[in-house]
């Protein structure tokens, strides 16, 4: 009997999720005898770029539906929420476009695999001080290229789209901040882009 598959589709947080202690590796370990976890992570991507590759990165559906994955996680928004006037502005996607792009990704996945659970994951909170201490690219402004406030707007938009599309959602932005000292207790590695809990 073939094991079910779960696809993880997202940006660098997903791409690096199989690093030691990462969330993808933890999920694969948790479901090791029940499902195969298939990685579709693209460092630096936003929803605009994800839409350009979504048809090519997932296998075509079989007519009998036997190959349909059990679930697909869609984890974008951290790059979309970059501030447009700062050093990572080229990754920025306006909030309304972000919402429409998420709708389009969900629509594509539901059309390909009608029985598959689609699970959106909000962008995580931003530790602005850590972003300045460990920048990804040269940042001479002394200002973070992302803020927690803006990430929160994208998280709320993600939740809204999940409700509109009747998809599940994990509100990572809120959940992480419920943990005291989340900046250190939920090690959000800005050099390796994965989450330890």
GROMACS .gro file of N, CA and C in nm, residues 125-197:
model
  219
  125UNK      N    1   0.623   3.587   1.327
  125UNK     CA    2   0.657   3.721   1.376
  125UNK      C    3   0.802   3.756   1.340
  126UNK      N    4   0.831   3.882   1.341
  126UNK     CA    5   0.964   3.932   1.305
  126UNK      C    6   1.032   3.989   1.429
  127UNK      N    7   1.147   3.938   1.457
  127UNK     CA    8   1.233   3.994   1.562
  127UNK      C    9   1.321   4.098   1.492
  128UNK      N   10   1.277   4.222   1.496
  128UNK     CA   11   1.343   4.329   1.420
  128UNK      C   12   1.488   4.350   1.462
  129UNK      N   13   1.516   4.338   1.591
  129UNK     CA   14   1.654   4.354   1.637
  129UNK      C   15   1.744   4.245   1.578
  130UNK      N   16   1.694   4.122   1.572
  130UNK     CA   17   1.772   4.012   1.515
  130UNK      C   18   1.793   4.032   1.366
  131UNK      N   19   1.694   4.086   1.296
  131UNK     CA   20   1.709   4.113   1.152
  131UNK      C   21   1.821   4.213   1.128
  132UNK      N   22   1.838   4.307   1.217
  132UNK     CA   23   1.948   4.404   1.203
  132UNK      C   24   2.082   4.343   1.240
  133UNK      N   25   2.083   4.257   1.343
  133UNK     CA   26   2.207   4.192   1.384
  133UNK      C   27   2.258   4.093   1.280
  134UNK      N   28   2.164   4.021   1.214
  134UNK     CA   29   2.199   3.916   1.119
  134UNK      C   30   2.130   3.941   0.985
  135UNK      N   31   2.172   4.046   0.914
  135UNK     CA   32   2.104   4.078   0.787
  135UNK      C   33   2.138   3.975   0.677
  136UNK      N   34   2.043   3.953   0.588
  136UNK     CA   35   2.065   3.864   0.474
  136UNK      C   36   2.143   3.934   0.364
  137UNK      N   37   2.116   4.062   0.346
  137UNK     CA   38   2.184   4.140   0.243
  137UNK      C   39   2.234   4.269   0.307
  138UNK      N   40   2.319   4.338   0.237
  138UNK     CA   41   2.375   4.461   0.293
  138UNK      C   42   2.262   4.558   0.326
  139UNK      N   43   2.266   4.608   0.448
  139UNK     CA   44   2.163   4.699   0.496
  139UNK      C   45   2.235   4.815   0.564
  140UNK      N   46   2.253   4.923   0.491
  140UNK     CA   47   2.325   5.039   0.544
  140UNK      C   48   2.233   5.140   0.612
  141UNK      N   49   2.101   5.114   0.608
  141UNK     CA   50   2.006   5.212   0.663
  141UNK      C   51   1.998   5.208   0.815
  142UNK      N   52   2.033   5.095   0.874
  142UNK     CA   53   2.014   5.081   1.019
  142UNK      C   54   1.869   5.056   1.056
  143UNK      N   55   1.785   5.032   0.956
  143UNK     CA   56   1.643   5.004   0.978
  143UNK      C   57   1.613   4.863   0.930
  144UNK      N   58   1.528   4.789   1.002
  144UNK     CA   59   1.494   4.654   0.956
  144UNK      C   60   1.417   4.659   0.825
  145UNK      N   61   1.443   4.559   0.740
  145UNK     CA   62   1.372   4.555   0.611
  145UNK      C   63   1.234   4.493   0.625
  146UNK      N   64   1.205   4.443   0.745
  146UNK     CA   65   1.074   4.386   0.778
  146UNK      C   66   1.038   4.431   0.920
  147UNK      N   67   0.910   4.443   0.947
  147UNK     CA   68   0.867   4.476   1.082
  147UNK      C   69   0.762   4.375   1.127
  148UNK      N   70   0.753   4.357   1.257
  148UNK     CA   71   0.654   4.266   1.311
  148UNK      C   72   0.512   4.318   1.285
  149UNK      N   73   0.496   4.448   1.290
  149UNK     CA   74   0.363   4.505   1.264
  149UNK      C   75   0.314   4.470   1.124
  150UNK      N   76   0.399   4.487   1.026
  150UNK     CA   77   0.359   4.456   0.887
  150UNK      C   78   0.341   4.305   0.870
  151UNK      N   79   0.428   4.225   0.929
  151UNK     CA   80   0.410   4.079   0.922
  151UNK      C   81   0.273   4.040   0.979
  152UNK      N   82   0.231   4.110   1.084
  152UNK     CA   83   0.099   4.084   1.143
  152UNK      C   84  -0.015   4.114   1.048
  153UNK      N   85  -0.001   4.218   0.966
  153UNK     CA   86  -0.104   4.249   0.866
  153UNK      C   87  -0.115   4.137   0.763
  154UNK      N   88   0.000   4.082   0.723
  154UNK     CA   89   0.000   3.972   0.626
  154UNK      C   90  -0.053   3.844   0.691
  155UNK      N   91  -0.024   3.825   0.818
  155UNK     CA   92  -0.078   3.709   0.888
  155UNK      C   93  -0.231   3.717   0.893
  156UNK      N   94  -0.283   3.834   0.926
  156UNK     CA   95  -0.430   3.851   0.930
  156UNK      C   96  -0.491   3.830   0.793
  157UNK      N   97  -0.423   3.877   0.688
  157UNK     CA   98  -0.473   3.857   0.552
  157UNK      C   99  -0.475   3.709   0.517
  158UNK      N  100  -0.374   3.635   0.559
  158UNK     CA  101  -0.367   3.492   0.534
  158UNK      C  102  -0.484   3.420   0.602
  159UNK      N  103  -0.513   3.459   0.725
  159UNK     CA  104  -0.625   3.401   0.799
  159UNK      C  105  -0.757   3.430   0.728
  160UNK      N  106  -0.772   3.552   0.681
  160UNK     CA  107  -0.893   3.592   0.608
  160UNK      C  108  -0.913   3.507   0.483
  161UNK      N  109  -0.806   3.490   0.406
  161UNK     CA  110  -0.814   3.411   0.283
  161UNK      C  111  -0.847   3.266   0.315
  162UNK      N  112  -0.788   3.211   0.420
  162UNK     CA  113  -0.819   3.073   0.459
  162UNK      C  114  -0.969   3.059   0.487
  163UNK      N  115  -1.025   3.156   0.558
  163UNK     CA  116  -1.168   3.152   0.587
  163UNK      C  117  -1.252   3.161   0.460
  164UNK      N  118  -1.216   3.252   0.372
  164UNK     CA  119  -1.289   3.268   0.246
  164UNK      C  120  -1.286   3.141   0.162
  165UNK      N  121  -1.172   3.073   0.162
  165UNK     CA  122  -1.152   2.955   0.077
  165UNK      C  123  -1.181   2.824   0.150
  166UNK      N  124  -1.230   2.834   0.273
  166UNK     CA  125  -1.262   2.717   0.354
  166UNK      C  126  -1.142   2.622   0.366
  167UNK      N  127  -1.028   2.682   0.391
  167UNK     CA  128  -0.905   2.606   0.414
  167UNK      C  129  -0.864   2.620   0.560
  168UNK      N  130  -0.785   2.527   0.605
  168UNK     CA  131  -0.732   2.535   0.741
  168UNK      C  132  -0.619   2.637   0.744
  169UNK      N  133  -0.590   2.687   0.863
  169UNK     CA  134  -0.481   2.784   0.877
  169UNK      C  135  -0.412   2.764   1.011
  170UNK      N  136  -0.282   2.780   1.011
  170UNK     CA  137  -0.203   2.782   1.133
  170UNK      C  138  -0.154   2.925   1.151
  171UNK      N  139  -0.199   2.988   1.258
  171UNK     CA  140  -0.162   3.128   1.284
  171UNK      C  141  -0.029   3.131   1.360
  172UNK      N  142   0.077   3.110   1.287
  172UNK     CA  143   0.210   3.105   1.348
  172UNK      C  144   0.248   3.240   1.408
  173UNK      N  145   0.208   3.349   1.343
  173UNK     CA  146   0.242   3.483   1.390
  173UNK      C  147   0.190   3.503   1.534
  174UNK      N  148   0.068   3.464   1.559
  174UNK     CA  149   0.010   3.479   1.693
  174UNK      C  150   0.061   3.374   1.790
  175UNK      N  151   0.065   3.249   1.746
  175UNK     CA  152   0.104   3.138   1.835
  175UNK      C  153   0.244   3.157   1.891
  176UNK      N  154   0.339   3.196   1.807
  176UNK     CA  155   0.476   3.214   1.855
  176UNK      C  156   0.484   3.325   1.959
  177UNK      N  157   0.409   3.433   1.939
  177UNK     CA  158   0.417   3.546   2.030
  177UNK      C  159   0.345   3.521   2.163
  178UNK      N  160   0.269   3.412   2.172
  178UNK     CA  161   0.207   3.375   2.299
  178UNK      C  162   0.308   3.312   2.395
  179UNK      N  163   0.421   3.273   2.343
  179UNK     CA  164   0.525   3.212   2.425
  179UNK      C  165   0.611   3.323   2.484
  180UNK      N  166   0.626   3.327   2.617
  180UNK     CA  167   0.712   3.431   2.677
  180UNK      C  168   0.853   3.424   2.618
  181UNK      N  169   0.909   3.539   2.590
  181UNK     CA  170   1.043   3.549   2.531
  181UNK      C  171   1.054   3.471   2.400
  182UNK      N  172   0.951   3.481   2.316
  182UNK     CA  173   0.947   3.403   2.193
  182UNK      C  174   1.070   3.424   2.106
  183UNK      N  175   1.132   3.543   2.114
  183UNK     CA  176   1.249   3.571   2.030
  183UNK      C  177   1.364   3.475   2.059
  184UNK      N  178   1.372   3.424   2.182
  184UNK     CA  179   1.478   3.331   2.218
  184UNK      C  180   1.426   3.190   2.244
  185UNK      N  181   1.304   3.179   2.294
  185UNK     CA  182   1.249   3.047   2.325
  185UNK      C  183   1.208   2.970   2.201
  186UNK      N  184   1.155   3.039   2.102
  186UNK     CA  185   1.126   2.979   1.972
  186UNK      C  186   1.241   3.024   1.884
  187UNK      N  187   1.345   2.948   1.884
  187UNK     CA  188   1.464   2.992   1.812
  187UNK      C  189   1.431   3.006   1.666
  188UNK      N  190   1.416   3.128   1.624
  188UNK     CA  191   1.388   3.159   1.484
  188UNK      C  192   1.523   3.198   1.426
  189UNK      N  193   1.585   3.105   1.360
  189UNK     CA  194   1.721   3.126   1.313
  189UNK      C  195   1.722   3.208   1.186
  190UNK      N  196   1.777   3.328   1.195
  190UNK     CA  197   1.783   3.415   1.079
  190UNK      C  198   1.900   3.378   0.987
  191UNK      N  199   1.985   3.290   1.031
  191UNK     CA  200   2.092   3.246   0.943
  191UNK      C  201   2.053   3.117   0.872
  192UNK      N  202   1.969   3.036   0.933
  192UNK     CA  203   1.929   2.910   0.872
  192UNK      C  204   1.782   2.903   0.836
  193UNK      N  205   1.703   3.001   0.878
  193UNK     CA  206   1.561   3.011   0.843
  193UNK      C  207   1.478   2.890   0.880
  194UNK      N  208   1.493   2.841   0.998
  194UNK     CA  209   1.402   2.738   1.042
  194UNK      C  210   1.362   2.763   1.186
  195UNK      N  211   1.258   2.692   1.227
  195UNK     CA  212   1.201   2.714   1.358
  195UNK      C  213   1.228   2.593   1.447
  196UNK      N  214   1.280   2.616   1.564
  196UNK     CA  215   1.293   2.512   1.666
  196UNK      C  216   1.188   2.540   1.772
  197UNK      N  217   1.129   2.438   1.825
  197UNK     CA  218   1.039   2.457   1.939
  197UNK      C  219   1.074   2.360   2.049
   0.00000   0.00000   0.00000
